[in-house]
Short mmCIF file of C-alpha atoms and ligand atoms in Angstrom, two decimals:
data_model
loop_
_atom_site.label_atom_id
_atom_site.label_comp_id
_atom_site.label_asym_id
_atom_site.label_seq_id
_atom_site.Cartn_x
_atom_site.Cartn_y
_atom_site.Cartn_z
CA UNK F 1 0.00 0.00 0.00
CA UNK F 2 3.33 2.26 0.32
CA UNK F 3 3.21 1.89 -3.84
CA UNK F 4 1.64 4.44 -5.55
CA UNK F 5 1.12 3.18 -8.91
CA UNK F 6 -2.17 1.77 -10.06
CA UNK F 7 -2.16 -1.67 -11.97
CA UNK F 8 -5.00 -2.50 -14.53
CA UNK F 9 -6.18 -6.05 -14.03
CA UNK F 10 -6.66 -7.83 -17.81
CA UNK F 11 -10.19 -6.93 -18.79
CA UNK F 12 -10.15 -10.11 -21.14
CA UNK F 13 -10.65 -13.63 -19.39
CA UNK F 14 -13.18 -15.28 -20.32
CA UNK F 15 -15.06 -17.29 -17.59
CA UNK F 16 -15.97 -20.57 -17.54
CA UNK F 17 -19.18 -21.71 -18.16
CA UNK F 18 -18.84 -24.04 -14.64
CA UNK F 19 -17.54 -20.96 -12.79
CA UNK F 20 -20.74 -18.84 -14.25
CA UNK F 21 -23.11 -21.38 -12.57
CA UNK F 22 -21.19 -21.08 -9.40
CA UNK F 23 -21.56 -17.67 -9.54
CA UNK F 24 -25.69 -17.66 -9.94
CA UNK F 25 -25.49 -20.04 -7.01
CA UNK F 26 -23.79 -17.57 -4.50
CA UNK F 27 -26.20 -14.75 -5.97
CA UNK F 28 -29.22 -16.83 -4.84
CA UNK F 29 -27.78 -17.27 -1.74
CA UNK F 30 -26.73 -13.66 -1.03
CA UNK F 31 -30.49 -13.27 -1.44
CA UNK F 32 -31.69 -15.59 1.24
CA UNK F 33 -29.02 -15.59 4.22
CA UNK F 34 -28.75 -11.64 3.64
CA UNK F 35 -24.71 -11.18 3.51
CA UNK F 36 -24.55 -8.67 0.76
CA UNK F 37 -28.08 -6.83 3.25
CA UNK F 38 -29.85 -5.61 -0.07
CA UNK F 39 -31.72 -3.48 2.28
CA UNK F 40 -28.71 -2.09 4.46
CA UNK F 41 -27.65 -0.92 1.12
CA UNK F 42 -31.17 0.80 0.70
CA UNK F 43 -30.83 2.44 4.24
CA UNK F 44 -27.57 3.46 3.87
CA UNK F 45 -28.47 4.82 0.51
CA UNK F 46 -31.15 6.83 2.19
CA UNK F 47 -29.52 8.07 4.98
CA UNK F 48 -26.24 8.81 3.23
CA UNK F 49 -28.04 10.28 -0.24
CA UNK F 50 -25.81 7.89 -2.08
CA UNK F 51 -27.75 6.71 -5.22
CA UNK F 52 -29.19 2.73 -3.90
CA UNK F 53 -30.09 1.89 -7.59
CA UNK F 54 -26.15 2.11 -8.30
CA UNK F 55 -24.80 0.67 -5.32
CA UNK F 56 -26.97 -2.04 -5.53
CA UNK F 57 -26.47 -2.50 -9.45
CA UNK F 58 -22.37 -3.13 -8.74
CA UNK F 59 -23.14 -6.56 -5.84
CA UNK F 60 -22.69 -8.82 -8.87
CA UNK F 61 -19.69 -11.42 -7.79
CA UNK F 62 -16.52 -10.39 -8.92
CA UNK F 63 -14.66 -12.67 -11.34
CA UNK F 64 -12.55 -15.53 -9.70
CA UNK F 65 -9.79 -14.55 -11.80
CA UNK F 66 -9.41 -10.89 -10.87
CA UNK F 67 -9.65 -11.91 -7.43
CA UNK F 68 -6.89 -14.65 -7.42
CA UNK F 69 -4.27 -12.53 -9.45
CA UNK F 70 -4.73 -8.69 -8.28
CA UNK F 71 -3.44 -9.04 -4.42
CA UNK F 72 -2.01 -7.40 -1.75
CA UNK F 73 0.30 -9.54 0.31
CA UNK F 74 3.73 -8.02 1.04
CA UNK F 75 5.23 -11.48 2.10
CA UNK F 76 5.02 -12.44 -1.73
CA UNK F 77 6.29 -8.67 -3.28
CA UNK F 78 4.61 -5.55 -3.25
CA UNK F 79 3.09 -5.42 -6.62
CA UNK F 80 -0.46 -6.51 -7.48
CA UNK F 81 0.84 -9.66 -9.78
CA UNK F 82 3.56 -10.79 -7.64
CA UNK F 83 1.68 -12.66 -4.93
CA UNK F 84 0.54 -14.71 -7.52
CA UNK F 85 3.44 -15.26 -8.98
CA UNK F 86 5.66 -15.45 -5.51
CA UNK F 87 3.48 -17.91 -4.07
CA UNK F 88 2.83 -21.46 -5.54
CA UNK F 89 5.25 -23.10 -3.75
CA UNK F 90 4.09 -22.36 -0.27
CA UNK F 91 2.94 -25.22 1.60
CA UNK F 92 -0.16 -24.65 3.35
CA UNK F 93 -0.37 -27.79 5.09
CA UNK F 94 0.84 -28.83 7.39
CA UNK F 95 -0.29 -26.32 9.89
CA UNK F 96 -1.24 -25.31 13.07
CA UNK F 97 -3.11 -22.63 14.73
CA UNK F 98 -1.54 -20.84 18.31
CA UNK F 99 -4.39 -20.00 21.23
CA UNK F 100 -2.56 -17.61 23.76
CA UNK F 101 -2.96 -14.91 26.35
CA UNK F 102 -5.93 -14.34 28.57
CA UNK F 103 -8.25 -17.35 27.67
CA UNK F 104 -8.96 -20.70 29.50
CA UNK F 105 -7.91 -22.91 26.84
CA UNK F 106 -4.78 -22.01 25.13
CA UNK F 107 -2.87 -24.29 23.21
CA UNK F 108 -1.28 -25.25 19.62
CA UNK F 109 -3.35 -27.41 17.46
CA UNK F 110 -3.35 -28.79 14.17
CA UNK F 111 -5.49 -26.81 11.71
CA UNK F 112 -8.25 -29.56 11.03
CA UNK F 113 -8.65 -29.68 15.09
CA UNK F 114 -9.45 -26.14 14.55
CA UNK F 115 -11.66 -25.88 12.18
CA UNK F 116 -13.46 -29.19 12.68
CA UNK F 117 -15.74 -28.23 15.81
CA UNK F 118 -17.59 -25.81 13.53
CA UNK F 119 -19.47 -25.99 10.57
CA UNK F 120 -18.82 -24.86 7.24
CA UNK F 121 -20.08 -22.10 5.56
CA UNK F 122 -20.17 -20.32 2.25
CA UNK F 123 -20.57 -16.24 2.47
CA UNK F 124 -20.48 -13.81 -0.05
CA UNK F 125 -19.15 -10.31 1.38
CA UNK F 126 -18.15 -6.92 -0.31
CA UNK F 127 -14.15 -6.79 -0.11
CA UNK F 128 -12.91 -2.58 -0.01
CA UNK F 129 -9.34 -2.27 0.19
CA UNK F 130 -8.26 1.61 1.67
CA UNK F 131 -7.03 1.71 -2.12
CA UNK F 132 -10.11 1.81 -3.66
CA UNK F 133 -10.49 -0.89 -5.07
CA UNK F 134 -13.13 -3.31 -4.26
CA UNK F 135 -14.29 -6.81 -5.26
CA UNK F 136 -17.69 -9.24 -4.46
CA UNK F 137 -16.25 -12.56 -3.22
CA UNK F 138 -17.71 -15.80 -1.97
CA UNK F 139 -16.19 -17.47 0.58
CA UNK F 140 -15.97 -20.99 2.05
CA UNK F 141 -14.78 -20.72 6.28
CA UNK F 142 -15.81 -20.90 9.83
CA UNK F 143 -17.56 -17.69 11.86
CA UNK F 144 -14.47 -16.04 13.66
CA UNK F 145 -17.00 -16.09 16.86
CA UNK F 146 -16.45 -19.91 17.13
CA UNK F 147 -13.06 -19.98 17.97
CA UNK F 148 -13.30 -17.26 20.00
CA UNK F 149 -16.16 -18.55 22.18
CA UNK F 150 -13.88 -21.96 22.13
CA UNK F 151 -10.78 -20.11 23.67
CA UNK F 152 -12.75 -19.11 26.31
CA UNK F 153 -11.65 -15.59 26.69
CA UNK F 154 -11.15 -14.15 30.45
CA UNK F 155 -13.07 -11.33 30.94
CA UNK F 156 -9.88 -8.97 31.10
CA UNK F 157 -9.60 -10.08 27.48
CA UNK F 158 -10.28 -7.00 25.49
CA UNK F 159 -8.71 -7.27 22.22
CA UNK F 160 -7.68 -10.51 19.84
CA UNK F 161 -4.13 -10.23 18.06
CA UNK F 162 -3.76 -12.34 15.15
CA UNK F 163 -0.37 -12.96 13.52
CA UNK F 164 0.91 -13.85 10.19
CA UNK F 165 3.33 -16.88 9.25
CA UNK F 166 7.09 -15.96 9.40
CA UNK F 167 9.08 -17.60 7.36
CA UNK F 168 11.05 -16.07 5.17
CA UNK F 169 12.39 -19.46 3.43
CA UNK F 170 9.08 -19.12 2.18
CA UNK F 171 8.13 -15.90 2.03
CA UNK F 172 10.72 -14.19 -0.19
CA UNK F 173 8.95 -10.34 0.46
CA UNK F 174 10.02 -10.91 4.59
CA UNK F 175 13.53 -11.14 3.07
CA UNK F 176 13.31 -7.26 3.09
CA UNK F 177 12.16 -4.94 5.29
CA UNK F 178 9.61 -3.26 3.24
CA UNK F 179 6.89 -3.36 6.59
CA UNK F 180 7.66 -5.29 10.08
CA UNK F 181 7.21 -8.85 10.11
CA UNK F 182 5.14 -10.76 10.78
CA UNK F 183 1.88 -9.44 9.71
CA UNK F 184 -0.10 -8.78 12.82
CA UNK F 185 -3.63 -7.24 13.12
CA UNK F 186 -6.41 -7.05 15.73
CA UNK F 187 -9.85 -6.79 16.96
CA UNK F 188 -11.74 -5.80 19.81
CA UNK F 189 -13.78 -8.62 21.64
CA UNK F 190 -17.06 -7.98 20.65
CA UNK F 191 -15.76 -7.11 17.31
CA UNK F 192 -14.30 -10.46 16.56
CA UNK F 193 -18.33 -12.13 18.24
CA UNK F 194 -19.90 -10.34 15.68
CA UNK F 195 -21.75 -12.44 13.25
CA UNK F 196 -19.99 -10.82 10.24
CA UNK F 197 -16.20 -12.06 11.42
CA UNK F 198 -15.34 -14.64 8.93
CA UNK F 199 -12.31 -17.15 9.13
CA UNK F 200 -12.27 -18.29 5.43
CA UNK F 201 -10.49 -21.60 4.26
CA UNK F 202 -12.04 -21.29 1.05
CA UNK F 203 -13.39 -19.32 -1.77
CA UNK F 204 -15.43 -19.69 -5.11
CA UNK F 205 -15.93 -22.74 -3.73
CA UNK F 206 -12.62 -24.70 -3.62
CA UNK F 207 -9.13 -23.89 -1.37
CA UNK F 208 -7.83 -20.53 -0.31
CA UNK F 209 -5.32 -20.36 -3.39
CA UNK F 210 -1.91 -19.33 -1.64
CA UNK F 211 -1.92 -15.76 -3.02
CA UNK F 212 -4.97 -15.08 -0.85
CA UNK F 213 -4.07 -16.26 2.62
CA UNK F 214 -4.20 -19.92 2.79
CA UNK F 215 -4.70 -22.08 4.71
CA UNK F 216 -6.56 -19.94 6.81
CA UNK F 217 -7.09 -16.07 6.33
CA UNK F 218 -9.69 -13.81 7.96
CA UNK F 219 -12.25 -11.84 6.45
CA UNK F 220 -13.86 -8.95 8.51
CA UNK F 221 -15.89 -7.17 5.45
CA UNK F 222 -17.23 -3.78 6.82
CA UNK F 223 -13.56 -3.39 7.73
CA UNK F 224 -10.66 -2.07 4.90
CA UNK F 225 -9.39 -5.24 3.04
CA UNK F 226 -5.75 -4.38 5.36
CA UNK F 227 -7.55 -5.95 8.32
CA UNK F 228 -8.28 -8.92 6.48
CA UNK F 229 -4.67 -11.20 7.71
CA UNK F 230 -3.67 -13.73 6.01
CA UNK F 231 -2.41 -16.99 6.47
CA UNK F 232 -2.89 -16.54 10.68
CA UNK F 233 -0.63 -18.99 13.09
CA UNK F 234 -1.61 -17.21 16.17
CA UNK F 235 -4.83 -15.66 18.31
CA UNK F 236 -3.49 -13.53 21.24
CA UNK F 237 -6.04 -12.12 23.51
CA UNK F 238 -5.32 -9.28 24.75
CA UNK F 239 -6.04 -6.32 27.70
CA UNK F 240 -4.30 -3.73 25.61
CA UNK F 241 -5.02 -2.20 22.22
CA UNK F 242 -2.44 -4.22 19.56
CA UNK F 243 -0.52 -1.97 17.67
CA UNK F 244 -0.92 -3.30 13.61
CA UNK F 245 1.54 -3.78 11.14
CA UNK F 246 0.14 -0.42 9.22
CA UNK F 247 -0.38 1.10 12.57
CA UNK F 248 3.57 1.12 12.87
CA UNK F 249 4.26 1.49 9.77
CA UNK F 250 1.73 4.95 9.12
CA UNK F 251 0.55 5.83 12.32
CA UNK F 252 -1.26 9.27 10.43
CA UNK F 253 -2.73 7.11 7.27
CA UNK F 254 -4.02 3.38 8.88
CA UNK F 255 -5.62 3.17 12.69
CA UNK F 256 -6.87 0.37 14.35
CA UNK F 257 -10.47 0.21 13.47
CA UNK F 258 -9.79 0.91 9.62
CA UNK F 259 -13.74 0.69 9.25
CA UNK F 260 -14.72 1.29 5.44
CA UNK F 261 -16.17 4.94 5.99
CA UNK F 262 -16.69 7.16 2.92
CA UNK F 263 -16.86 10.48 4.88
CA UNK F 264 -13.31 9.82 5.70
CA UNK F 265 -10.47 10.42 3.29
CA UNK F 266 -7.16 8.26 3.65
CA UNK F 267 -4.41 10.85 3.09
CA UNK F 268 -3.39 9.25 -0.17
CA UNK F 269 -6.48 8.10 -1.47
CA UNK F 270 -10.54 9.18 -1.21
CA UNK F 271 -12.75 7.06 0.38
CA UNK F 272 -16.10 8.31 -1.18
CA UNK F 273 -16.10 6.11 -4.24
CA UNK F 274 -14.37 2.58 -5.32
CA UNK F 275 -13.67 0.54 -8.21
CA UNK F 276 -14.69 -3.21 -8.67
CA UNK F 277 -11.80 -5.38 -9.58
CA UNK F 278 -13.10 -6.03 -13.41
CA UNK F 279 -15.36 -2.79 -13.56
CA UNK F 280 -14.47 0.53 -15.30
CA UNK F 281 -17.09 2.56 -13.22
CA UNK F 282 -16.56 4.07 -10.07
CA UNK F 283 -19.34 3.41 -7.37
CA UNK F 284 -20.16 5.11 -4.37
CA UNK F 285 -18.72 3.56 -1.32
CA UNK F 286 -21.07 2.48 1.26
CA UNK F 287 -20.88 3.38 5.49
CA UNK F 288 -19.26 0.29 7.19
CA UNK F 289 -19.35 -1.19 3.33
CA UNK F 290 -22.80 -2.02 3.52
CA UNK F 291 -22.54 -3.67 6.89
CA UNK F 292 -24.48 -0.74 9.16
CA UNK F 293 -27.56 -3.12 10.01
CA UNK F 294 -24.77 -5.30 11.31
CA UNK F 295 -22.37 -3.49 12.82
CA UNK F 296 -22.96 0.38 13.69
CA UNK F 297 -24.46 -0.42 16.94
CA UNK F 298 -20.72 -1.62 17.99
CA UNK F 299 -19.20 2.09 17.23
CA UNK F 300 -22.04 4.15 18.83
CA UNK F 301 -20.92 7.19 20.87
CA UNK F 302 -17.23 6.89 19.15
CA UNK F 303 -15.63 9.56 16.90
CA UNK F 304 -15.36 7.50 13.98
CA UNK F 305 -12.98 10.52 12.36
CA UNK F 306 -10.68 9.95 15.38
CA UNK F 307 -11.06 6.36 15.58
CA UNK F 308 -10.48 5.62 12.24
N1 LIG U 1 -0.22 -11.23 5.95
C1 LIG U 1 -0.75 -10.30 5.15
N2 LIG U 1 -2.09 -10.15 5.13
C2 LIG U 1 -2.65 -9.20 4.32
C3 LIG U 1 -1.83 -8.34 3.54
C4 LIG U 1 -0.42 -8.54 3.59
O1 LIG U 1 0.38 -7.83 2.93
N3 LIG U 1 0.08 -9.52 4.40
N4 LIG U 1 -2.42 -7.36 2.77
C5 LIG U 1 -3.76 -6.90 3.20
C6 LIG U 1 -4.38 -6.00 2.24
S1 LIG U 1 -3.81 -4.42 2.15
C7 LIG U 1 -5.47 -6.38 1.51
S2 LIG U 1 -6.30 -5.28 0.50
C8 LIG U 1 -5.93 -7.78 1.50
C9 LIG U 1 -5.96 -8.29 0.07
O2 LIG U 1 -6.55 -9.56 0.00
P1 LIG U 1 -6.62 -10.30 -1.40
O3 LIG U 1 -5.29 -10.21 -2.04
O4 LIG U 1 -7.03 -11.69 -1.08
O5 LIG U 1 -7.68 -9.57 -2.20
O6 LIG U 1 -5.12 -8.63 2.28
C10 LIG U 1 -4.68 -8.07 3.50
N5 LIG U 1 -4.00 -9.09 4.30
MO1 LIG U 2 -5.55 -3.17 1.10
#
């Protein structure tokens, strides 16, 4: 995100007619368990005077393609196509998940232990990166409130740190010090409970490809796509605030709540309006992404231009 330059994805792929039938699938579900909130987008169109007919219009799911070759993930290179590239050798398995600080059951266990308590699910959420660019994208994973709830948090447990993978014999971008490693992000309690809070395995119904976080990557979508950590070895909870890797690295340009909010400009970049991954037209972007119905009711009485 320290790169300025803006790459074009290839407006030419042609997509399968398999993937196409996958793709009505998710829409139909969108419709009945409500992810995409067709009428959040209404109220939010309302009370922001953003134009519903064209946000609405846009929530068609983004190709596979441009979602599995345009990434941000700094442990594979900093440019769009090099994650991609960088990444097919990674091995993904075998691999196992870290429980630690204030919780009743801490402990290392083998991803499958982790994920197999809870069922799995298929979601299809907005994705806004802080760049402006935005995508539609179904995913296969576990609610983030599961594990949580598992852990057992004490109450003095405020906060949940997760933490990337480090390994630079794999990861050739933590061979330089373009941000700190490892990755680390956070949540507050009740942020990480909320419904919403994805841990994704999956998407477009097969594996987490590498380039997008796998094995296990989390997906927090009213959030900007920088919360969403990738390829997590570790929970932490936490009394204090956890300082993120764009936290340290920007202090003035990314905070620790990052919630997509189109009243507030990132220094480098507006936040009123986005572009989907495959689109030419700019939309407007939507309060909390879409999400208010959700999740306002965690941020009331906060000065979401301070705490942004
Ligand atoms: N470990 C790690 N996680 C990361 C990043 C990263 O560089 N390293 N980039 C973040 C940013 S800025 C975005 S926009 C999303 C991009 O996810 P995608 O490539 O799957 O679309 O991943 C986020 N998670
Ligand atoms: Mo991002």
């Amino acid at each position: 995100m320290l790169i300025r330059k803006r790459i074009e994805p290839p407006s030419s792929e042609i997509t399968p007619e398999a993937e196409y039938l996958n793709r009505r699938e998710f829409l139909g579900m969108v419709g009945s368990i409500g992810a995409l909130s067709a009428t959040g987008a209404v109220a939010e169109g309302l009370m922001g005077g953003f134009s519903t007919v064209e946000a609405q219009q846009g929530d068609k799911v983004t190709d596979e393609s441009k979602v599995t070759s345009y990434n941000n993930y700094y442990e594979f290179g900093t440019d769009k196509e090099d994650p991609k590239a960088n990444s097919q050798q990674f091995k993904a398995r075998p691999w196992s998940v870290k429980i630690e600080g204030l919780c009743r059951k801490p402990g290392s266990m083998p991803l499958d232990s982790f994920l197999s308590p809870s069922r799995i699910e298929d979601r299809t959420y907005r994705f806004r990166c802080v760049e402006a660019w935005s995508a539609v994208i179904p995913w296969r994973g576990i609610p983030l409130a599961d594990v949580i709830r598992r852990a057992d948090p004490l109450p003095s447990a405020k906060y949940v740190e997760l933490t990337t993978l480090y390994d630079p014999s794999q990861m050739s971008g933590q061979r330089r010090a373009t941000i700190q490693w490892p990755y680390t992000e956070g949540l507050r309690i009740d942020e990480a409970l909320n419904p919403l809070a994805f841990l994704a395995t999956g998407m477009y119904g097969k594996t987490l490809p590498n380039q997008n976080g796998a094995p296990l990557r989390l997906v927090v979508p009213w959030k900007y796509g920088f919360k969403n950590i990738k390829a997590i070895v570790k929970l932490k909870f936490t009394d204090q605030q956890p300082t993120s890797t764009w936290m340290k690295a920007a202090s003035d340009e990314y905070g620790f709540y990052a919630n997509v909010n189109p009243a507030v400009d990132h220094p480098r970049w507006s936040q009123a309006r986005e572009r989907r991954l495959g689109e030419v037209l700019r939309k407007p972007t939507l309060m909390f992404n879409g999400y208010s119905e959700q999740v306002a009711s965690m941020y009331g009485g906060m000065d979401l231009r301070r705490n942004y």
